[in-house]
């Protein structure tokens, strides 16, 4: 049983890293933020925004610090996705990496800042080959994101406060990367009592116009039956 | 930028652990497997089944090895839940712990083996105070489990190959810890085309009997619209 005692820690030489999977939404398409790896192994290849966790640094703080240091992005709410723990995933040693993910509106973040850091956006359906298991990490995060937008109202953050149903449908089609039947979509939306129809119309797209809606978070907390 | 280079790893003194959250299903109730912690800090307190990850050990393998060493349970499929990474969560140092979870049929596993390891089952609604943040870990895993059984057909593993609708409903009520309206339940079940009604009846509970059903995994893969 000695390995369960304190001495054990002297034997352990595992490094802990965080990798940030930042999805950007732009023109109804999902993109992914990557950076060129600046050191060996695999220097020059595209990589998620990641690094080691600092001593006495909380994991969530590490994710924010790493994202800011390497991309200039800040105040982004990220969620933990998964720890990748194959002992051979990084050829330089035993490194376990915990992935964090966020979905942001690209236009809200300054391109210049991102370019300064040698980071780049790539369309989700045309990603480059990345270092180590980073492509697997991204696949895992995309599946989770699509599952989550179907089950939770997490995509409303990407819309303005008031939005039309065509806007909402385009958003979902962009994230899910598939067309959604308009009548099915409206039927499901009609069941969401926390989507509040406003009196006002958007007249910019058609002569008839499209009613604006808003998402009511308090009502959602009461009803909680989101399901696309 | 030196912290992003290899030297950085010399600065890092984080230990990596795994904690296993094993739910047991018994008499339509959920229970949790805990063990008495055998070393300081907090020796003698109840704890999840956990320990450090070994050098060059894959994370998933570590979870299985730790569960077997400490409880005698083996061949249990576990899923990763979440990494707990508050730097101060363990008073003895910076330890990040990755939780794994499984739900098993208690009767399938030998009580004797578990008792030998000084492990014990506790009802979910009457858990003792545990070491560190283990109560938070369990809360997180219970929420996830309840979300998952509503959205994915993961509970069928706990039933015999053929089962009745009252059995299925009791199972869900036990996991969700709430009564389910019988008519709503039957209406939702009727929409699940991969629940195949058999000709045979269970006559043990009533004179009228209850038809047996079976879960057809291939059909589920085609349909995929589980939602309770």
JSON list of C-alpha atoms in Angstrom, two decimals, chain B residues 19-227:
[
{"chain": "B", "resi": 19, "resn": "UNK", "atom": "CA", "xyz": [-11.15, 9.56, -7.80]},
{"chain": "B", "resi": 20, "resn": "UNK", "atom": "CA", "xyz": [-13.78, 6.95, -8.70]},
{"chain": "B", "resi": 21, "resn": "UNK", "atom": "CA", "xyz": [-17.46, 7.70, -8.07]},
{"chain": "B", "resi": 22, "resn": "UNK", "atom": "CA", "xyz": [-19.21, 4.32, -8.12]},
{"chain": "B", "resi": 23, "resn": "UNK", "atom": "CA", "xyz": [-23.00, 4.40, -7.94]},
{"chain": "B", "resi": 24, "resn": "UNK", "atom": "CA", "xyz": [-24.67, 1.14, -7.06]},
{"chain": "B", "resi": 25, "resn": "UNK", "atom": "CA", "xyz": [-28.28, 0.45, -7.88]},
{"chain": "B", "resi": 26, "resn": "UNK", "atom": "CA", "xyz": [-30.12, -1.71, -5.35]},
{"chain": "B", "resi": 27, "resn": "UNK", "atom": "CA", "xyz": [-33.82, -2.10, -4.52]},
{"chain": "B", "resi": 28, "resn": "UNK", "atom": "CA", "xyz": [-34.68, 0.88, -6.75]},
{"chain": "B", "resi": 29, "resn": "UNK", "atom": "CA", "xyz": [-32.30, 3.12, -4.84]},
{"chain": "B", "resi": 30, "resn": "UNK", "atom": "CA", "xyz": [-28.96, 4.68, -5.72]},
{"chain": "B", "resi": 31, "resn": "UNK", "atom": "CA", "xyz": [-26.04, 4.12, -3.38]},
{"chain": "B", "resi": 32, "resn": "UNK", "atom": "CA", "xyz": [-22.44, 5.31, -3.40]},
{"chain": "B", "resi": 33, "resn": "UNK", "atom": "CA", "xyz": [-19.29, 3.29, -2.69]},
{"chain": "B", "resi": 34, "resn": "UNK", "atom": "CA", "xyz": [-16.89, 4.94, -0.23]},
{"chain": "B", "resi": 35, "resn": "UNK", "atom": "CA", "xyz": [-13.75, 3.88, 1.58]},
{"chain": "B", "resi": 36, "resn": "UNK", "atom": "CA", "xyz": [-12.11, 4.92, 4.83]},
{"chain": "B", "resi": 37, "resn": "UNK", "atom": "CA", "xyz": [-9.05, 6.99, 4.11]},
{"chain": "B", "resi": 38, "resn": "UNK", "atom": "CA", "xyz": [-6.02, 5.12, 5.45]},
{"chain": "B", "resi": 39, "resn": "UNK", "atom": "CA", "xyz": [-3.46, 7.91, 5.64]},
{"chain": "B", "resi": 40, "resn": "UNK", "atom": "CA", "xyz": [-3.03, 11.55, 6.58]},
{"chain": "B", "resi": 41, "resn": "UNK", "atom": "CA", "xyz": [-4.37, 14.13, 6.06]},
{"chain": "B", "resi": 42, "resn": "UNK", "atom": "CA", "xyz": [-7.90, 13.34, 7.23]},
{"chain": "B", "resi": 43, "resn": "UNK", "atom": "CA", "xyz": [-7.12, 9.71, 8.04]},
{"chain": "B", "resi": 44, "resn": "UNK", "atom": "CA", "xyz": [-10.22, 7.71, 8.98]},
{"chain": "B", "resi": 45, "resn": "UNK", "atom": "CA", "xyz": [-12.68, 9.94, 7.12]},
{"chain": "B", "resi": 46, "resn": "UNK", "atom": "CA", "xyz": [-14.84, 8.62, 4.31]},
{"chain": "B", "resi": 47, "resn": "UNK", "atom": "CA", "xyz": [-13.39, 9.13, 0.86]},
{"chain": "B", "resi": 48, "resn": "UNK", "atom": "CA", "xyz": [-14.01, 8.32, -2.74]},
{"chain": "B", "resi": 49, "resn": "UNK", "atom": "CA", "xyz": [-11.87, 5.51, -4.08]},
{"chain": "B", "resi": 50, "resn": "UNK", "atom": "CA", "xyz": [-8.86, 7.40, -5.30]},
{"chain": "B", "resi": 51, "resn": "UNK", "atom": "CA", "xyz": [-5.12, 7.70, -5.51]},
{"chain": "B", "resi": 52, "resn": "UNK", "atom": "CA", "xyz": [-2.30, 9.13, -7.58]},
{"chain": "B", "resi": 53, "resn": "UNK", "atom": "CA", "xyz": [-1.80, 8.33, -11.25]},
{"chain": "B", "resi": 54, "resn": "UNK", "atom": "CA", "xyz": [1.30, 6.30, -11.96]},
{"chain": "B", "resi": 55, "resn": "UNK", "atom": "CA", "xyz": [4.19, 7.42, -14.15]},
{"chain": "B", "resi": 56, "resn": "UNK", "atom": "CA", "xyz": [3.54, 6.39, -17.76]},
{"chain": "B", "resi": 57, "resn": "UNK", "atom": "CA", "xyz": [0.07, 5.18, -16.82]},
{"chain": "B", "resi": 58, "resn": "UNK", "atom": "CA", "xyz": [-2.85, 6.15, -19.07]},
{"chain": "B", "resi": 59, "resn": "UNK", "atom": "CA", "xyz": [-5.53, 8.03, -17.17]},
{"chain": "B", "resi": 60, "resn": "UNK", "atom": "CA", "xyz": [-8.29, 5.53, -17.96]},
{"chain": "B", "resi": 61, "resn": "UNK", "atom": "CA", "xyz": [-6.07, 2.63, -16.88]},
{"chain": "B", "resi": 62, "resn": "UNK", "atom": "CA", "xyz": [-5.23, 4.43, -13.66]},
{"chain": "B", "resi": 63, "resn": "UNK", "atom": "CA", "xyz": [-8.93, 4.73, -12.84]},
{"chain": "B", "resi": 64, "resn": "UNK", "atom": "CA", "xyz": [-9.46, 0.99, -13.30]},
{"chain": "B", "resi": 65, "resn": "UNK", "atom": "CA", "xyz": [-6.30, 0.04, -11.40]},
{"chain": "B", "resi": 66, "resn": "UNK", "atom": "CA", "xyz": [-7.17, 2.31, -8.45]},
{"chain": "B", "resi": 67, "resn": "UNK", "atom": "CA", "xyz": [-10.74, 1.02, -8.29]},
{"chain": "B", "resi": 68, "resn": "UNK", "atom": "CA", "xyz": [-9.56, -2.59, -8.31]},
{"chain": "B", "resi": 69, "resn": "UNK", "atom": "CA", "xyz": [-6.75, -2.07, -5.77]},
{"chain": "B", "resi": 70, "resn": "UNK", "atom": "CA", "xyz": [-8.98, -0.30, -3.28]},
{"chain": "B", "resi": 71, "resn": "UNK", "atom": "CA", "xyz": [-12.34, -2.02, -3.68]},
{"chain": "B", "resi": 72, "resn": "UNK", "atom": "CA", "xyz": [-11.75, -5.30, -5.47]},
{"chain": "B", "resi": 73, "resn": "UNK", "atom": "CA", "xyz": [-14.17, -4.25, -8.21]},
{"chain": "B", "resi": 74, "resn": "UNK", "atom": "CA", "xyz": [-13.04, -4.95, -11.75]},
{"chain": "B", "resi": 75, "resn": "UNK", "atom": "CA", "xyz": [-14.25, -4.84, -15.34]},
{"chain": "B", "resi": 76, "resn": "UNK", "atom": "CA", "xyz": [-16.38, -1.80, -14.64]},
{"chain": "B", "resi": 77, "resn": "UNK", "atom": "CA", "xyz": [-16.78, 0.67, -17.45]},
{"chain": "B", "resi": 78, "resn": "UNK", "atom": "CA", "xyz": [-16.16, 4.14, -16.08]},
{"chain": "B", "resi": 79, "resn": "UNK", "atom": "CA", "xyz": [-16.57, 7.52, -17.72]},
{"chain": "B", "resi": 80, "resn": "UNK", "atom": "CA", "xyz": [-14.54, 10.58, -16.98]},
{"chain": "B", "resi": 81, "resn": "UNK", "atom": "CA", "xyz": [-16.58, 13.28, -15.29]},
{"chain": "B", "resi": 82, "resn": "UNK", "atom": "CA", "xyz": [-14.44, 16.30, -14.44]},
{"chain": "B", "resi": 83, "resn": "UNK", "atom": "CA", "xyz": [-11.05, 17.49, -13.26]},
{"chain": "B", "resi": 84, "resn": "UNK", "atom": "CA", "xyz": [-11.14, 19.23, -9.89]},
{"chain": "B", "resi": 85, "resn": "UNK", "atom": "CA", "xyz": [-8.37, 21.75, -9.91]},
{"chain": "B", "resi": 86, "resn": "UNK", "atom": "CA", "xyz": [-8.62, 24.21, -7.08]},
{"chain": "B", "resi": 87, "resn": "UNK", "atom": "CA", "xyz": [-5.00, 24.56, -5.98]},
{"chain": "B", "resi": 88, "resn": "UNK", "atom": "CA", "xyz": [-5.95, 24.41, -2.29]},
{"chain": "B", "resi": 89, "resn": "UNK", "atom": "CA", "xyz": [-8.38, 21.49, -2.44]},
{"chain": "B", "resi": 90, "resn": "UNK", "atom": "CA", "xyz": [-5.94, 19.11, -0.73]},
{"chain": "B", "resi": 91, "resn": "UNK", "atom": "CA", "xyz": [-4.13, 20.60, 2.31]},
{"chain": "B", "resi": 92, "resn": "UNK", "atom": "CA", "xyz": [-1.05, 18.45, 1.69]},
{"chain": "B", "resi": 93, "resn": "UNK", "atom": "CA", "xyz": [-0.17, 20.15, -1.58]},
{"chain": "B", "resi": 94, "resn": "UNK", "atom": "CA", "xyz": [-1.31, 21.01, -5.08]},
{"chain": "B", "resi": 95, "resn": "UNK", "atom": "CA", "xyz": [-3.21, 17.93, -6.22]},
{"chain": "B", "resi": 96, "resn": "UNK", "atom": "CA", "xyz": [-5.50, 17.97, -9.25]},
{"chain": "B", "resi": 97, "resn": "UNK", "atom": "CA", "xyz": [-7.96, 15.10, -9.25]},
{"chain": "B", "resi": 98, "resn": "UNK", "atom": "CA", "xyz": [-9.84, 13.73, -12.23]},
{"chain": "B", "resi": 99, "resn": "UNK", "atom": "CA", "xyz": [-13.09, 12.01, -11.36]},
{"chain": "B", "resi": 100, "resn": "UNK", "atom": "CA", "xyz": [-14.46, 8.92, -13.07]},
{"chain": "B", "resi": 101, "resn": "UNK", "atom": "CA", "xyz": [-17.94, 7.58, -12.59]},
{"chain": "B", "resi": 102, "resn": "UNK", "atom": "CA", "xyz": [-19.87, 4.36, -13.14]},
{"chain": "B", "resi": 103, "resn": "UNK", "atom": "CA", "xyz": [-23.30, 3.02, -12.29]},
{"chain": "B", "resi": 104, "resn": "UNK", "atom": "CA", "xyz": [-23.45, -0.68, -11.46]},
{"chain": "B", "resi": 105, "resn": "UNK", "atom": "CA", "xyz": [-26.00, -3.22, -10.34]},
{"chain": "B", "resi": 106, "resn": "UNK", "atom": "CA", "xyz": [-24.97, -3.80, -6.73]},
{"chain": "B", "resi": 107, "resn": "UNK", "atom": "CA", "xyz": [-26.09, -7.42, -6.69]},
{"chain": "B", "resi": 108, "resn": "UNK", "atom": "CA", "xyz": [-23.63, -8.25, -9.48]},
{"chain": "B", "resi": 109, "resn": "UNK", "atom": "CA", "xyz": [-20.66, -7.45, -7.25]},
{"chain": "B", "resi": 110, "resn": "UNK", "atom": "CA", "xyz": [-19.57, -9.52, -4.33]},
{"chain": "B", "resi": 111, "resn": "UNK", "atom": "CA", "xyz": [-20.18, -7.79, -0.97]},
{"chain": "B", "resi": 112, "resn": "UNK", "atom": "CA", "xyz": [-17.43, -9.81, 0.67]},
{"chain": "B", "resi": 113, "resn": "UNK", "atom": "CA", "xyz": [-14.75, -8.44, -1.60]},
{"chain": "B", "resi": 114, "resn": "UNK", "atom": "CA", "xyz": [-15.87, -4.91, -0.91]},
{"chain": "B", "resi": 115, "resn": "UNK", "atom": "CA", "xyz": [-15.96, -5.48, 2.85]},
{"chain": "B", "resi": 116, "resn": "UNK", "atom": "CA", "xyz": [-12.41, -6.88, 2.77]},
{"chain": "B", "resi": 117, "resn": "UNK", "atom": "CA", "xyz": [-11.28, -3.52, 1.48]},
{"chain": "B", "resi": 118, "resn": "UNK", "atom": "CA", "xyz": [-13.06, -1.59, 4.23]},
{"chain": "B", "resi": 119, "resn": "UNK", "atom": "CA", "xyz": [-15.30, -0.02, 1.61]},
{"chain": "B", "resi": 120, "resn": "UNK", "atom": "CA", "xyz": [-18.99, 0.63, 2.20]},
{"chain": "B", "resi": 121, "resn": "UNK", "atom": "CA", "xyz": [-22.14, 1.53, 0.31]},
{"chain": "B", "resi": 122, "resn": "UNK", "atom": "CA", "xyz": [-24.11, 4.61, 1.43]},
{"chain": "B", "resi": 123, "resn": "UNK", "atom": "CA", "xyz": [-27.54, 5.73, 0.27]},
{"chain": "B", "resi": 124, "resn": "UNK", "atom": "CA", "xyz": [-27.27, 8.80, -1.96]},
{"chain": "B", "resi": 125, "resn": "UNK", "atom": "CA", "xyz": [-29.66, 10.79, 0.20]},
{"chain": "B", "resi": 126, "resn": "UNK", "atom": "CA", "xyz": [-27.72, 10.04, 3.39]},
{"chain": "B", "resi": 127, "resn": "UNK", "atom": "CA", "xyz": [-24.04, 10.46, 2.59]},
{"chain": "B", "resi": 128, "resn": "UNK", "atom": "CA", "xyz": [-21.43, 11.08, 5.28]},
{"chain": "B", "resi": 129, "resn": "UNK", "atom": "CA", "xyz": [-19.12, 14.07, 5.22]},
{"chain": "B", "resi": 130, "resn": "UNK", "atom": "CA", "xyz": [-16.19, 13.19, 3.02]},
{"chain": "B", "resi": 131, "resn": "UNK", "atom": "CA", "xyz": [-12.59, 14.36, 2.73]},
{"chain": "B", "resi": 132, "resn": "UNK", "atom": "CA", "xyz": [-11.63, 17.53, 0.84]},
{"chain": "B", "resi": 133, "resn": "UNK", "atom": "CA", "xyz": [-14.06, 18.37, -1.99]},
{"chain": "B", "resi": 134, "resn": "UNK", "atom": "CA", "xyz": [-15.37, 14.82, -2.43]},
{"chain": "B", "resi": 135, "resn": "UNK", "atom": "CA", "xyz": [-18.94, 15.84, -1.59]},
{"chain": "B", "resi": 136, "resn": "UNK", "atom": "CA", "xyz": [-18.77, 18.40, -4.44]},
{"chain": "B", "resi": 137, "resn": "UNK", "atom": "CA", "xyz": [-17.41, 15.73, -6.75]},
{"chain": "B", "resi": 138, "resn": "UNK", "atom": "CA", "xyz": [-20.34, 13.47, -5.93]},
{"chain": "B", "resi": 139, "resn": "UNK", "atom": "CA", "xyz": [-22.89, 16.27, -6.40]},
{"chain": "B", "resi": 140, "resn": "UNK", "atom": "CA", "xyz": [-21.40, 16.99, -9.80]},
{"chain": "B", "resi": 141, "resn": "UNK", "atom": "CA", "xyz": [-21.51, 13.31, -10.80]},
{"chain": "B", "resi": 142, "resn": "UNK", "atom": "CA", "xyz": [-25.11, 12.87, -9.62]},
{"chain": "B", "resi": 143, "resn": "UNK", "atom": "CA", "xyz": [-26.29, 15.87, -11.64]},
{"chain": "B", "resi": 144, "resn": "UNK", "atom": "CA", "xyz": [-24.48, 14.56, -14.68]},
{"chain": "B", "resi": 145, "resn": "UNK", "atom": "CA", "xyz": [-25.87, 11.05, -14.21]},
{"chain": "B", "resi": 146, "resn": "UNK", "atom": "CA", "xyz": [-29.45, 12.35, -13.95]},
{"chain": "B", "resi": 147, "resn": "UNK", "atom": "CA", "xyz": [-28.98, 14.56, -17.01]},
{"chain": "B", "resi": 148, "resn": "UNK", "atom": "CA", "xyz": [-27.55, 11.62, -18.92]},
{"chain": "B", "resi": 149, "resn": "UNK", "atom": "CA", "xyz": [-30.21, 9.08, -18.05]},
{"chain": "B", "resi": 150, "resn": "UNK", "atom": "CA", "xyz": [-32.79, 11.58, -19.33]},
{"chain": "B", "resi": 151, "resn": "UNK", "atom": "CA", "xyz": [-30.98, 12.05, -22.63]},
{"chain": "B", "resi": 152, "resn": "UNK", "atom": "CA", "xyz": [-29.30, 8.74, -23.36]},
{"chain": "B", "resi": 153, "resn": "UNK", "atom": "CA", "xyz": [-30.40, 5.13, -22.90]},
{"chain": "B", "resi": 154, "resn": "UNK", "atom": "CA", "xyz": [-27.62, 4.34, -20.42]},
{"chain": "B", "resi": 155, "resn": "UNK", "atom": "CA", "xyz": [-29.81, 2.84, -17.70]},
{"chain": "B", "resi": 156, "resn": "UNK", "atom": "CA", "xyz": [-30.82, -0.28, -19.66]},
{"chain": "B", "resi": 157, "resn": "UNK", "atom": "CA", "xyz": [-27.58, -1.97, -18.54]},
{"chain": "B", "resi": 158, "resn": "UNK", "atom": "CA", "xyz": [-29.09, -2.20, -15.07]},
{"chain": "B", "resi": 159, "resn": "UNK", "atom": "CA", "xyz": [-32.09, -4.21, -16.24]},
{"chain": "B", "resi": 160, "resn": "UNK", "atom": "CA", "xyz": [-32.32, -7.83, -17.31]},
{"chain": "B", "resi": 161, "resn": "UNK", "atom": "CA", "xyz": [-32.39, -8.48, -21.06]},
{"chain": "B", "resi": 162, "resn": "UNK", "atom": "CA", "xyz": [-36.18, -8.47, -21.03]},
{"chain": "B", "resi": 163, "resn": "UNK", "atom": "CA", "xyz": [-38.00, -6.19, -18.66]},
{"chain": "B", "resi": 164, "resn": "UNK", "atom": "CA", "xyz": [-41.46, -4.76, -18.08]},
{"chain": "B", "resi": 165, "resn": "UNK", "atom": "CA", "xyz": [-42.48, -1.11, -18.23]},
{"chain": "B", "resi": 166, "resn": "UNK", "atom": "CA", "xyz": [-43.14, -0.98, -14.46]},
{"chain": "B", "resi": 167, "resn": "UNK", "atom": "CA", "xyz": [-39.57, -2.23, -13.94]},
{"chain": "B", "resi": 168, "resn": "UNK", "atom": "CA", "xyz": [-38.24, 0.43, -16.29]},
{"chain": "B", "resi": 169, "resn": "UNK", "atom": "CA", "xyz": [-40.24, 3.16, -14.57]},
{"chain": "B", "resi": 170, "resn": "UNK", "atom": "CA", "xyz": [-39.03, 2.07, -11.10]},
{"chain": "B", "resi": 171, "resn": "UNK", "atom": "CA", "xyz": [-35.46, 2.17, -12.35]},
{"chain": "B", "resi": 172, "resn": "UNK", "atom": "CA", "xyz": [-35.85, 5.75, -13.59]},
{"chain": "B", "resi": 173, "resn": "UNK", "atom": "CA", "xyz": [-37.67, 6.84, -10.48]},
{"chain": "B", "resi": 174, "resn": "UNK", "atom": "CA", "xyz": [-34.85, 5.38, -8.38]},
{"chain": "B", "resi": 175, "resn": "UNK", "atom": "CA", "xyz": [-32.11, 7.13, -10.32]},
{"chain": "B", "resi": 176, "resn": "UNK", "atom": "CA", "xyz": [-33.92, 10.46, -10.62]},
{"chain": "B", "resi": 177, "resn": "UNK", "atom": "CA", "xyz": [-35.24, 10.18, -7.07]},
{"chain": "B", "resi": 178, "resn": "UNK", "atom": "CA", "xyz": [-38.66, 11.50, -8.07]},
{"chain": "B", "resi": 179, "resn": "UNK", "atom": "CA", "xyz": [-41.99, 9.96, -9.01]},
{"chain": "B", "resi": 180, "resn": "UNK", "atom": "CA", "xyz": [-42.75, 9.90, -12.75]},
{"chain": "B", "resi": 181, "resn": "UNK", "atom": "CA", "xyz": [-46.28, 10.25, -14.03]},
{"chain": "B", "resi": 182, "resn": "UNK", "atom": "CA", "xyz": [-47.22, 6.85, -15.43]},
{"chain": "B", "resi": 183, "resn": "UNK", "atom": "CA", "xyz": [-49.11, 8.15, -18.48]},
{"chain": "B", "resi": 184, "resn": "UNK", "atom": "CA", "xyz": [-46.35, 10.60, -19.45]},
{"chain": "B", "resi": 185, "resn": "UNK", "atom": "CA", "xyz": [-43.80, 7.85, -19.01]},
{"chain": "B", "resi": 186, "resn": "UNK", "atom": "CA", "xyz": [-45.71, 5.42, -21.25]},
{"chain": "B", "resi": 187, "resn": "UNK", "atom": "CA", "xyz": [-46.24, 8.12, -23.87]},
{"chain": "B", "resi": 188, "resn": "UNK", "atom": "CA", "xyz": [-42.49, 8.81, -24.04]},
{"chain": "B", "resi": 189, "resn": "UNK", "atom": "CA", "xyz": [-41.62, 5.13, -24.06]},
{"chain": "B", "resi": 190, "resn": "UNK", "atom": "CA", "xyz": [-44.07, 4.60, -26.93]},
{"chain": "B", "resi": 191, "resn": "UNK", "atom": "CA", "xyz": [-42.00, 7.06, -28.99]},
{"chain": "B", "resi": 192, "resn": "UNK", "atom": "CA", "xyz": [-38.85, 4.98, -28.48]},
{"chain": "B", "resi": 193, "resn": "UNK", "atom": "CA", "xyz": [-38.92, 2.71, -31.49]},
{"chain": "B", "resi": 194, "resn": "UNK", "atom": "CA", "xyz": [-35.88, 0.82, -30.24]},
{"chain": "B", "resi": 195, "resn": "UNK", "atom": "CA", "xyz": [-37.82, -0.48, -27.22]},
{"chain": "B", "resi": 196, "resn": "UNK", "atom": "CA", "xyz": [-39.19, -3.65, -28.72]},
{"chain": "B", "resi": 197, "resn": "UNK", "atom": "CA", "xyz": [-42.33, -5.16, -27.22]},
{"chain": "B", "resi": 198, "resn": "UNK", "atom": "CA", "xyz": [-42.13, -8.96, -26.93]},
{"chain": "B", "resi": 199, "resn": "UNK", "atom": "CA", "xyz": [-44.98, -11.47, -27.15]},
{"chain": "B", "resi": 200, "resn": "UNK", "atom": "CA", "xyz": [-44.19, -12.82, -23.71]},
{"chain": "B", "resi": 201, "resn": "UNK", "atom": "CA", "xyz": [-45.64, -11.51, -20.45]},
{"chain": "B", "resi": 202, "resn": "UNK", "atom": "CA", "xyz": [-44.44, -11.32, -16.87]},
{"chain": "B", "resi": 203, "resn": "UNK", "atom": "CA", "xyz": [-47.31, -12.82, -14.84]},
{"chain": "B", "resi": 204, "resn": "UNK", "atom": "CA", "xyz": [-45.65, -12.54, -11.42]},
{"chain": "B", "resi": 205, "resn": "UNK", "atom": "CA", "xyz": [-46.93, -9.09, -10.44]},
{"chain": "B", "resi": 206, "resn": "UNK", "atom": "CA", "xyz": [-50.56, -9.09, -11.59]},
{"chain": "B", "resi": 207, "resn": "UNK", "atom": "CA", "xyz": [-53.21, -11.36, -13.02]},
{"chain": "B", "resi": 208, "resn": "UNK", "atom": "CA", "xyz": [-53.28, -9.36, -16.23]},
{"chain": "B", "resi": 209, "resn": "UNK", "atom": "CA", "xyz": [-49.51, -9.52, -16.53]},
{"chain": "B", "resi": 210, "resn": "UNK", "atom": "CA", "xyz": [-47.09, -7.04, -18.07]},
{"chain": "B", "resi": 211, "resn": "UNK", "atom": "CA", "xyz": [-45.50, -7.39, -21.48]},
{"chain": "B", "resi": 212, "resn": "UNK", "atom": "CA", "xyz": [-41.77, -7.79, -21.63]},
{"chain": "B", "resi": 213, "resn": "UNK", "atom": "CA", "xyz": [-39.69, -5.37, -23.67]},
{"chain": "B", "resi": 214, "resn": "UNK", "atom": "CA", "xyz": [-36.11, -5.40, -24.85]},
{"chain": "B", "resi": 215, "resn": "UNK", "atom": "CA", "xyz": [-33.73, -2.60, -25.74]},
{"chain": "B", "resi": 216, "resn": "UNK", "atom": "CA", "xyz": [-32.47, -2.86, -29.32]},
{"chain": "B", "resi": 217, "resn": "UNK", "atom": "CA", "xyz": [-29.13, -1.07, -29.52]},
{"chain": "B", "resi": 218, "resn": "UNK", "atom": "CA", "xyz": [-28.91, -1.25, -33.32]},
{"chain": "B", "resi": 219, "resn": "UNK", "atom": "CA", "xyz": [-32.31, 0.36, -33.70]},
{"chain": "B", "resi": 220, "resn": "UNK", "atom": "CA", "xyz": [-31.29, 3.02, -31.19]},
{"chain": "B", "resi": 221, "resn": "UNK", "atom": "CA", "xyz": [-28.23, 3.87, -33.28]},
{"chain": "B", "resi": 222, "resn": "UNK", "atom": "CA", "xyz": [-30.55, 4.44, -36.23]},
{"chain": "B", "resi": 223, "resn": "UNK", "atom": "CA", "xyz": [-33.12, 6.52, -34.35]},
{"chain": "B", "resi": 224, "resn": "UNK", "atom": "CA", "xyz": [-31.24, 8.28, -31.55]},
{"chain": "B", "resi": 225, "resn": "UNK", "atom": "CA", "xyz": [-34.06, 10.31, -30.11]},
{"chain": "B", "resi": 226, "resn": "UNK", "atom": "CA", "xyz": [-33.94, 9.26, -26.52]},
{"chain": "B", "resi": 227, "resn": "UNK", "atom": "CA", "xyz": [-35.50, 11.81, -24.27]}
]
